[in-house]
Amino acid sequence: MLVLGAERLRIDMNRLLALLFHQGVLDEQFLQLQQLQDDSSPNFVSEVVNIYFHESEKLLTNLRALLLNREFSDYKKMGIHLNQFMGSSSSIGAKRIRNVCVAFRAASEQNNRAGCLRALEMLEHEYCYLKNKLHELFQIEQQRLLAAGVRYPMQN
Amino acid sequence: MASAYKEAVPVPEDFPVGLKVLVVDDDIPCLRIIEQMLRKCMYTVTTCSQATVALNILRERKGFFDLVLSDVHMPDMDGFKLLELVGLEMDLPVIMMSGDDRTSLVMRGIKHGACDYLIKPIRTEELKNIWQHVARKRCYVGKEHEHSGSLEYNDRLKHGIDESEYASSVNEGADVTSKTLKKRKDTKEEDDADIENDDPTTSKKPRVVWSVELHQQFVSAVNHLGIDKAVPKRILELMNVPGLTRENVASHLQKFRLYLKRLSGVAQQQGGLPSSFCGPLEPNPNVGSLGRFDIQALAASGQIPPQTLAALHAELLARPTGNLVLPAMDQPALLQASLPVSKCITLDQNVAYGQPLMKCPSNISKHFSQTVSSADNAHSGFGSWSSENLVNVVTCDNVTGMGAQNGNAMMSMMHRQQQQQRQQQEHLQKKSKLPEPSRSINVQPSCLVVPSHSSANFRAGNSLAPVNQNCNLSGSSIKDYNILSPQSNISPLATGRTPDIKIKSTGMLSGLSGTGSISATFSSGSVIADNGVGSQLQNSASRFVPDRQLTDIVPNISIMQDSYNATSGQMLDLETLKCTAFIGRETSIPSRFAVDETGLPIGNVNREKIRGENNGNKVKLEPNMNFVESAKAGVPMLRRLSPTDLMSVFLD
């Protein structure tokens, strides 16, 4: 049954991934990440994604702070943050976040404050969604590894 | 590209493996991903999240890394800046990467010399292939060695110009015939084509071939900005040459500065440069025959030994397109006078003196701050023109030597063949470039020669001396022109006669500062030109009555024709004008023209101001052909001309 459990977890994982792909939350870059994970860095994906979340949160905080400064919104600085956000998001395959970033940047280039605020909310929403989903994914992964790990001694 | 391969450095069998790559990105997750990807590709990876740190690493471990991957947006230093520095200092292939895929940004990367530009997200497949940039570089280096020196100023200068077909970039075009230029260009294009054909998309920064045209553009940009203020970025903007990168420009600028520095240093040491510089130019009057005019400006730091006086050999009409070769001595920098290609004067005699030659590409304006030390040159009598303004020197048939003494400005116009001159004038008016053969004008070094200046309507030379655009010469002023016979280094010395010539020009020379009358001393310096023609100056006091000729004057142009004609009866063969004259756009160029029997090409001098300093004398020509007296004369020769004044003297 443990084997079956691990297998089921793997199916769950794939289903979740498929959903995220289908929704456009992730793209194939995420698969690249998974391919990079090997014995020398078994937790590569989660490691990178965690770094990403960590960095993203800082960026989101900064962006919000910039936008909330009513007198003077530093759109240029905003653009810099957004470029970085775009870069890292696309690097992990967070497609929707990246798309929102593009819209955000466009708004910031036009000094469109309302547009920026809207984009920021979308960004935060997307961010949370992605974070939750990936978190879920990693949890399943952990369980699967656990299940698979339990299996080994039994097989041996 | 096959040829490149045969010179390729032997590649280890496991070549891409272990390639040392430095990754710079402030985006930590991205940095981590790329690191992992590179590891997968068997590269040796060093990561760094700050550009400044990366730069330090690169500097400390020079030669260690094979390749640099850099993000574009970094808080501490722009990726392009890093790219530029790396390119300049270590000549490493740099790959830019960014999540920003806007074309303008990618283009910027290319212009700055990035060998590739990766858009995030970066995929492993892309990184697998980056070793090719290293390989290409290595192949390339091998190839470049083959063409050693083609880009190196110094090397080139060391080699002299013996290979005339490769004019040094400094002298580019000076002594190169259009034919060889073309030839050279063709070969370059082939080279480039090779490279491009090889792999257009991923090709490394293409080697920039600093062709004459390109260099001219570069110099004009530098001049426009001022040598001290010129920065690669601005130069690049001014040049506006597609494909040229800031890095290219920066590198070129560096070399250019080095060159200037070196030139001035050499000039200090020795008035003359090793003949190797001048070699090709030497005695051939024929150099210009190819239709090219060479302008050589010498930047000397201040002092020019009389022996180093260079005579400019101007060939006129017969060679409509020429470059003026002006030996200009300039302390800080050598500036090049821009000459329209079509209008040029070639200097031949300079070679004999072994002065460093600067080529002045056309349309280049430079600022010369020239200081000619009067002490050394006192007897030699330099006339130097420093024009702060753009001067397009077009050598017209007309050459005016200007010397100012004691508040008296002397202007000497030398001309032969009156009729021809008239014809030329007509041509000039038409702005047609009709070369009239066989005019030789020699100006002695003490004289300033002003090539005709179309905009200013000032024409020196055979017959035309438009001084002001308005053609205002103070009327009824008596001018004594003294031509100083400089003890020129030219073998035949001119016998210095100081005939006094009185010229009445009514309505002309009106604007002369202070003095309506100018006494100039003509020294009849007969100088034997290379041609072996002994020139005789007939010192005859001649009076010019411009009034008669005013009718002939084209509006905005004051022509001294009449005076010329008047004197025409007196044939003076001034065959050698030696002048230290600066002609340049917006520049003061101390230079000497030696004009040999050749007719001066008609040229337009677009100069707004010309300053000539003779032995510490300054003569300023404003576009209006105005002379400003700005000179201090410890030397008797000093004179200032008020900018509004124009002085033109014909020597007959």
mmCIF file of C-alpha atoms in Angstrom, chain B residues 124-397:
data_model
loop_
_atom_site.group_PDB
_atom_site.id
_atom_site.type_symbol
_atom_site.label_atom_id
_atom_site.label_comp_id
_atom_site.label_asym_id
_atom_site.label_seq_id
_atom_site.Cartn_x
_atom_site.Cartn_y
_atom_site.Cartn_z
ATOM 1 C CA THR B 124 20.092 25.045 -20.275
ATOM 2 C CA GLU B 125 20.257 24.626 -23.995
ATOM 3 C CA GLU B 126 21.328 28.184 -24.399
ATOM 4 C CA LEU B 127 24.059 27.896 -21.864
ATOM 5 C CA LYS B 128 25.369 24.712 -23.304
ATOM 6 C CA ASN B 129 26.520 26.615 -26.269
ATOM 7 C CA ILE B 130 28.201 29.574 -24.741
ATOM 8 C CA TRP B 131 31.594 28.017 -24.974
ATOM 9 C CA GLN B 132 31.556 29.032 -28.589
ATOM 10 C CA HIS B 133 32.122 32.614 -27.624
ATOM 11 C CA VAL B 134 35.304 31.639 -25.945
ATOM 12 C CA ALA B 135 36.345 29.546 -28.866
ATOM 13 C CA ARG B 136 35.556 32.285 -31.277
ATOM 14 C CA LYS B 137 37.519 34.720 -29.301
ATOM 15 C CA ARG B 138 40.495 32.494 -29.330
ATOM 16 C CA CYS B 139 40.247 31.940 -33.011
ATOM 17 C CA TYR B 140 39.789 35.549 -33.405
ATOM 18 C CA VAL B 141 42.790 36.539 -31.418
ATOM 19 C CA GLY B 142 44.854 34.326 -33.574
ATOM 20 C CA LYS B 143 43.465 35.969 -36.570
ATOM 21 C CA GLU B 144 44.078 39.374 -35.268
ATOM 22 C CA HIS B 145 47.661 38.666 -34.667
ATOM 23 C CA GLU B 146 47.914 37.992 -38.271
ATOM 24 C CA HIS B 147 46.841 41.471 -38.986
ATOM 25 C CA SER B 148 48.965 42.814 -36.282
ATOM 26 C CA GLY B 149 48.850 46.440 -35.850
ATOM 27 C CA SER B 150 45.995 47.068 -38.065
ATOM 28 C CA LEU B 151 44.206 48.635 -35.220
ATOM 29 C CA GLU B 152 47.096 49.756 -33.234
ATOM 30 C CA TYR B 153 48.100 53.265 -33.537
ATOM 31 C CA ASN B 154 51.372 52.792 -31.938
ATOM 32 C CA ASP B 155 52.368 49.830 -33.879
ATOM 33 C CA ARG B 156 51.382 51.529 -36.945
ATOM 34 C CA LEU B 157 53.333 54.549 -36.158
ATOM 35 C CA LYS B 158 56.321 52.536 -35.329
ATOM 36 C CA HIS B 159 56.159 50.874 -38.584
ATOM 37 C CA GLY B 160 55.940 54.135 -40.217
ATOM 38 C CA ILE B 161 53.815 54.532 -43.132
ATOM 39 C CA ASP B 162 55.938 52.445 -45.299
ATOM 40 C CA GLU B 163 53.018 50.363 -46.091
ATOM 41 C CA SER B 164 51.258 53.218 -47.525
ATOM 42 C CA GLU B 165 48.284 51.198 -48.226
ATOM 43 C CA TYR B 166 47.635 50.957 -44.596
ATOM 44 C CA ALA B 167 47.741 54.446 -43.552
ATOM 45 C CA SER B 168 47.900 54.622 -39.893
ATOM 46 C CA SER B 169 44.623 55.359 -38.495
ATOM 47 C CA VAL B 170 45.913 58.631 -37.371
ATOM 48 C CA ASN B 171 47.150 59.516 -40.704
ATOM 49 C CA GLU B 172 44.439 57.748 -42.397
ATOM 50 C CA GLY B 173 43.726 59.108 -45.684
ATOM 51 C CA ALA B 174 46.537 61.514 -45.441
ATOM 52 C CA ASP B 175 48.708 59.746 -47.759
ATOM 53 C CA VAL B 176 46.498 57.115 -48.978
ATOM 54 C CA THR B 177 45.142 57.228 -52.331
ATOM 55 C CA SER B 178 41.545 56.662 -52.741
ATOM 56 C CA LYS B 179 42.399 53.687 -54.699
ATOM 57 C CA THR B 180 44.287 51.961 -52.027
ATOM 58 C CA LEU B 181 41.720 53.006 -49.581
ATOM 59 C CA LYS B 182 39.128 51.344 -51.529
ATOM 60 C CA LYS B 183 41.199 48.324 -51.823
ATOM 61 C CA ARG B 184 41.728 48.181 -48.191
ATOM 62 C CA LYS B 185 38.135 48.659 -47.543
ATOM 63 C CA ASP B 186 37.278 45.821 -49.747
ATOM 64 C CA THR B 187 39.534 43.499 -47.951
ATOM 65 C CA LYS B 188 38.035 44.541 -44.728
ATOM 66 C CA GLU B 189 34.636 43.908 -45.928
ATOM 67 C CA GLU B 190 35.672 40.509 -46.872
ATOM 68 C CA ASP B 191 36.946 39.925 -43.444
ATOM 69 C CA ASP B 192 33.807 41.135 -41.936
ATOM 70 C CA ALA B 193 31.784 39.129 -44.280
ATOM 71 C CA ASP B 194 33.643 36.093 -43.195
ATOM 72 C CA ILE B 195 32.813 36.689 -39.671
ATOM 73 C CA GLU B 196 29.258 37.437 -40.293
ATOM 74 C CA ASN B 197 28.734 34.503 -42.474
ATOM 75 C CA ASP B 198 30.112 32.348 -39.842
ATOM 76 C CA ASP B 199 27.463 33.013 -37.375
ATOM 77 C CA PRO B 200 25.622 36.218 -37.563
ATOM 78 C CA THR B 201 23.561 35.780 -34.502
ATOM 79 C CA THR B 202 26.108 34.701 -32.065
ATOM 80 C CA SER B 203 29.159 36.246 -33.509
ATOM 81 C CA LYS B 204 31.299 37.966 -31.083
ATOM 82 C CA LYS B 205 31.721 41.618 -31.140
ATOM 83 C CA PRO B 206 32.879 42.246 -34.578
ATOM 84 C CA ARG B 207 36.177 43.857 -34.893
ATOM 85 C CA VAL B 208 35.651 47.413 -35.738
ATOM 86 C CA VAL B 209 37.716 48.581 -38.557
ATOM 87 C CA TRP B 210 38.448 52.198 -38.126
ATOM 88 C CA SER B 211 38.285 53.281 -41.630
ATOM 89 C CA VAL B 212 39.157 56.755 -42.647
ATOM 90 C CA GLU B 213 35.582 57.775 -42.693
ATOM 91 C CA LEU B 214 34.886 56.231 -39.382
ATOM 92 C CA HIS B 215 37.889 57.791 -37.831
ATOM 93 C CA GLN B 216 36.930 61.112 -39.206
ATOM 94 C CA GLN B 217 33.557 60.795 -37.704
ATOM 95 C CA PHE B 218 35.169 59.856 -34.493
ATOM 96 C CA VAL B 219 37.504 62.778 -34.506
ATOM 97 C CA SER B 220 34.817 65.189 -35.407
ATOM 98 C CA ALA B 221 32.772 63.903 -32.555
ATOM 99 C CA VAL B 222 35.696 64.261 -30.229
ATOM 100 C CA ASN B 223 36.336 67.718 -31.450
ATOM 101 C CA HIS B 224 32.801 68.629 -31.037
ATOM 102 C CA LEU B 225 32.847 67.504 -27.488
ATOM 103 C CA GLY B 226 36.308 68.645 -26.742
ATOM 104 C CA ILE B 227 39.082 66.240 -26.190
ATOM 105 C CA ASP B 228 38.853 66.429 -22.467
ATOM 106 C CA LYS B 229 35.163 66.050 -22.276
ATOM 107 C CA ALA B 230 34.764 63.407 -24.849
ATOM 108 C CA VAL B 231 33.288 60.281 -23.404
ATOM 109 C CA PRO B 232 32.599 57.168 -25.362
ATOM 110 C CA LYS B 233 28.914 57.358 -24.909
ATOM 111 C CA ARG B 234 28.578 60.834 -26.252
ATOM 112 C CA ILE B 235 30.953 60.148 -29.043
ATOM 113 C CA LEU B 236 28.953 57.170 -29.983
ATOM 114 C CA GLU B 237 25.816 59.199 -30.026
ATOM 115 C CA LEU B 238 27.406 61.824 -32.164
ATOM 116 C CA MET B 239 28.860 59.365 -34.543
ATOM 117 C CA ASN B 240 25.634 57.528 -34.851
ATOM 118 C CA VAL B 241 27.160 54.625 -36.603
ATOM 119 C CA PRO B 242 25.140 51.476 -36.541
ATOM 120 C CA GLY B 243 27.001 48.549 -35.194
ATOM 121 C CA LEU B 244 29.552 50.576 -33.408
ATOM 122 C CA THR B 245 29.628 49.934 -29.750
ATOM 123 C CA ARG B 246 30.483 52.119 -26.923
ATOM 124 C CA GLU B 247 33.226 49.773 -26.128
ATOM 125 C CA ASN B 248 34.692 50.180 -29.540
ATOM 126 C CA VAL B 249 34.590 53.874 -29.170
ATOM 127 C CA ALA B 250 36.035 53.764 -25.722
ATOM 128 C CA SER B 251 38.869 51.668 -26.884
ATOM 129 C CA HIS B 252 39.482 53.874 -29.810
ATOM 130 C CA LEU B 253 39.351 56.945 -27.673
ATOM 131 C CA GLN B 254 41.920 55.503 -25.393
ATOM 132 C CA LYS B 255 44.234 54.863 -28.211
ATOM 133 C CA PHE B 256 43.571 58.216 -29.651
ATOM 134 C CA ARG B 257 44.446 59.893 -26.405
ATOM 135 C CA LEU B 258 47.535 57.868 -26.121
ATOM 136 C CA TYR B 259 48.453 58.878 -29.532
ATOM 137 C CA LEU B 260 47.958 62.525 -28.830
ATOM 138 C CA LYS B 261 49.941 62.240 -25.713
ATOM 139 C CA ARG B 262 52.660 60.517 -27.473
ATOM 140 C CA LEU B 263 52.706 62.995 -30.233
ATOM 141 C CA SER B 264 53.056 65.888 -27.926
ATOM 142 C CA GLY B 265 55.753 64.101 -26.070
ATOM 143 C CA VAL B 266 57.673 63.466 -29.168
ATOM 144 C CA ALA B 267 57.267 66.960 -30.293
ATOM 145 C CA GLN B 268 58.768 68.182 -27.110
ATOM 146 C CA GLN B 269 61.716 66.028 -27.320
ATOM 147 C CA GLN B 270 62.478 66.871 -30.748
ATOM 148 C CA GLY B 271 61.138 69.242 -33.149
ATOM 149 C CA GLY B 272 61.218 66.716 -35.778
ATOM 150 C CA LEU B 273 59.918 63.285 -35.745
ATOM 151 C CA PRO B 274 61.739 60.480 -37.224
ATOM 152 C CA SER B 275 61.435 60.630 -40.853
ATOM 153 C CA SER B 276 59.662 57.402 -40.811
ATOM 154 C CA PHE B 277 56.530 59.203 -40.079
ATOM 155 C CA CYS B 278 56.886 61.463 -42.859
ATOM 156 C CA GLY B 279 58.526 59.201 -45.189
ATOM 157 C CA PRO B 280 55.776 58.627 -47.569
ATOM 158 C CA LEU B 281 54.859 62.169 -47.714
ATOM 159 C CA GLU B 282 58.196 63.472 -48.320
ATOM 160 C CA PRO B 283 59.145 65.423 -51.222
ATOM 161 C CA ASN B 284 56.521 64.364 -53.512
ATOM 162 C CA PRO B 285 54.415 67.066 -54.692
ATOM 163 C CA ASN B 286 52.747 64.310 -56.433
ATOM 164 C CA VAL B 287 51.216 62.948 -53.402
ATOM 165 C CA GLY B 288 48.435 65.266 -53.874
ATOM 166 C CA SER B 289 48.172 64.314 -57.400
ATOM 167 C CA LEU B 290 46.040 61.490 -56.455
ATOM 168 C CA GLY B 291 43.476 63.925 -55.603
ATOM 169 C CA ARG B 292 43.874 63.607 -51.976
ATOM 170 C CA PHE B 293 44.808 66.352 -49.782
ATOM 171 C CA ASP B 294 46.580 65.653 -46.717
ATOM 172 C CA ILE B 295 46.309 67.738 -43.782
ATOM 173 C CA GLN B 296 48.642 67.062 -41.124
ATOM 174 C CA ALA B 297 48.384 68.723 -37.932
ATOM 175 C CA LEU B 298 51.158 68.432 -35.563
ATOM 176 C CA ALA B 299 50.508 68.765 -32.000
ATOM 177 C CA ALA B 300 53.552 70.017 -30.461
ATOM 178 C CA SER B 301 53.777 70.867 -26.948
ATOM 179 C CA GLY B 302 54.504 74.359 -27.309
ATOM 180 C CA GLN B 303 57.763 74.691 -28.884
ATOM 181 C CA ILE B 304 58.713 74.108 -32.325
ATOM 182 C CA PRO B 305 62.255 74.450 -33.213
ATOM 183 C CA PRO B 306 62.607 76.466 -36.278
ATOM 184 C CA GLN B 307 64.132 73.594 -37.953
ATOM 185 C CA THR B 308 61.016 71.744 -37.648
ATOM 186 C CA LEU B 309 59.082 74.236 -39.494
ATOM 187 C CA ALA B 310 57.052 72.458 -41.891
ATOM 188 C CA ALA B 311 56.217 73.799 -45.130
ATOM 189 C CA LEU B 312 52.910 72.987 -46.439
ATOM 190 C CA HIS B 313 52.763 72.067 -49.899
ATOM 191 C CA ALA B 314 49.495 72.869 -51.279
ATOM 192 C CA GLU B 315 48.412 71.677 -54.493
ATOM 193 C CA LEU B 316 45.513 73.348 -55.820
ATOM 194 C CA LEU B 317 43.300 73.077 -58.604
ATOM 195 C CA ALA B 318 44.737 70.208 -60.302
ATOM 196 C CA ARG B 319 43.751 68.197 -57.375
ATOM 197 C CA PRO B 320 40.372 69.222 -56.450
ATOM 198 C CA THR B 321 40.041 66.762 -53.735
ATOM 199 C CA GLY B 322 42.753 66.835 -51.323
ATOM 200 C CA ASN B 323 43.483 66.941 -47.752
ATOM 201 C CA LEU B 324 45.267 69.700 -46.161
ATOM 202 C CA VAL B 325 48.241 68.620 -44.377
ATOM 203 C CA LEU B 326 48.957 70.906 -41.652
ATOM 204 C CA PRO B 327 51.670 70.356 -39.289
ATOM 205 C CA ALA B 328 50.263 71.757 -36.213
ATOM 206 C CA MET B 329 51.999 71.993 -32.993
ATOM 207 C CA ASP B 330 49.700 71.910 -30.198
ATOM 208 C CA GLN B 331 50.381 71.395 -26.626
ATOM 209 C CA PRO B 332 47.618 69.408 -25.234
ATOM 210 C CA ALA B 333 46.116 67.899 -28.110
ATOM 211 C CA LEU B 334 46.364 67.643 -31.678
ATOM 212 C CA LEU B 335 43.349 68.594 -33.424
ATOM 213 C CA GLN B 336 42.507 67.932 -36.845
ATOM 214 C CA ALA B 337 41.180 70.400 -39.150
ATOM 215 C CA SER B 338 38.380 69.265 -41.115
ATOM 216 C CA LEU B 339 38.593 69.608 -44.733
ATOM 217 C CA PRO B 340 36.036 68.773 -47.151
ATOM 218 C CA VAL B 341 37.390 65.997 -49.090
ATOM 219 C CA SER B 342 37.034 67.778 -52.246
ATOM 220 C CA LYS B 343 39.063 70.605 -51.075
ATOM 221 C CA CYS B 344 42.391 69.909 -49.808
ATOM 222 C CA ILE B 345 45.892 70.970 -49.697
ATOM 223 C CA THR B 346 48.665 68.592 -49.543
ATOM 224 C CA LEU B 347 51.775 69.310 -47.773
ATOM 225 C CA ASP B 348 54.807 67.764 -48.990
ATOM 226 C CA GLN B 349 57.618 69.495 -47.407
ATOM 227 C CA ASN B 350 56.610 68.505 -44.030
ATOM 228 C CA VAL B 351 58.130 65.273 -44.547
ATOM 229 C CA ALA B 352 61.466 66.673 -44.979
ATOM 230 C CA TYR B 353 61.258 68.123 -41.600
ATOM 231 C CA GLY B 354 60.200 64.997 -40.137
ATOM 232 C CA GLN B 355 57.396 66.347 -38.220
ATOM 233 C CA PRO B 356 54.748 64.160 -36.922
ATOM 234 C CA LEU B 357 51.931 64.207 -39.221
ATOM 235 C CA MET B 358 48.477 64.523 -38.205
ATOM 236 C CA LYS B 359 45.866 64.001 -40.595
ATOM 237 C CA CYS B 360 42.962 66.179 -40.471
ATOM 238 C CA PRO B 361 39.935 64.544 -41.734
ATOM 239 C CA SER B 362 37.506 66.773 -43.295
ATOM 240 C CA ASN B 363 34.680 68.179 -41.417
ATOM 241 C CA ILE B 364 36.425 67.808 -38.247
ATOM 242 C CA SER B 365 36.681 70.623 -35.975
ATOM 243 C CA LYS B 366 39.095 70.815 -33.282
ATOM 244 C CA HIS B 367 40.142 73.203 -30.742
ATOM 245 C CA PHE B 368 43.688 73.884 -30.615
ATOM 246 C CA SER B 369 44.994 75.775 -27.853
ATOM 247 C CA GLN B 370 48.191 76.519 -29.263
ATOM 248 C CA THR B 371 51.012 78.076 -27.667
ATOM 249 C CA VAL B 372 53.893 78.719 -29.756
ATOM 250 C CA SER B 373 56.763 79.745 -27.820
ATOM 251 C CA SER B 374 58.070 82.806 -29.282
ATOM 252 C CA ALA B 375 61.469 82.476 -27.858
ATOM 253 C CA ASP B 376 62.664 79.725 -29.991
ATOM 254 C CA ASN B 377 60.818 80.758 -32.897
ATOM 255 C CA ALA B 378 61.456 84.371 -32.728
ATOM 256 C CA HIS B 379 63.614 84.574 -35.650
ATOM 257 C CA SER B 380 61.872 81.932 -37.469
ATOM 258 C CA GLY B 381 58.695 83.741 -37.157
ATOM 259 C CA PHE B 382 55.883 81.410 -36.900
ATOM 260 C CA GLY B 383 52.549 82.291 -37.892
ATOM 261 C CA SER B 384 50.100 80.112 -36.306
ATOM 262 C CA TRP B 385 46.484 80.204 -36.625
ATOM 263 C CA SER B 386 44.409 79.029 -33.935
ATOM 264 C CA SER B 387 40.891 79.015 -34.818
ATOM 265 C CA GLU B 388 38.539 78.372 -32.112
ATOM 266 C CA ASN B 389 35.823 77.833 -34.432
ATOM 267 C CA LEU B 390 35.193 75.305 -36.945
ATOM 268 C CA VAL B 391 37.257 75.800 -39.873
ATOM 269 C CA ASN B 392 36.723 73.942 -42.911
ATOM 270 C CA VAL B 393 39.724 74.715 -44.738
ATOM 271 C CA VAL B 394 39.266 74.629 -48.284
ATOM 272 C CA THR B 395 42.277 75.592 -49.983
ATOM 273 C CA CYS B 396 41.457 77.982 -52.570
ATOM 274 C CA ASP B 397 43.675 79.350 -55.028
#
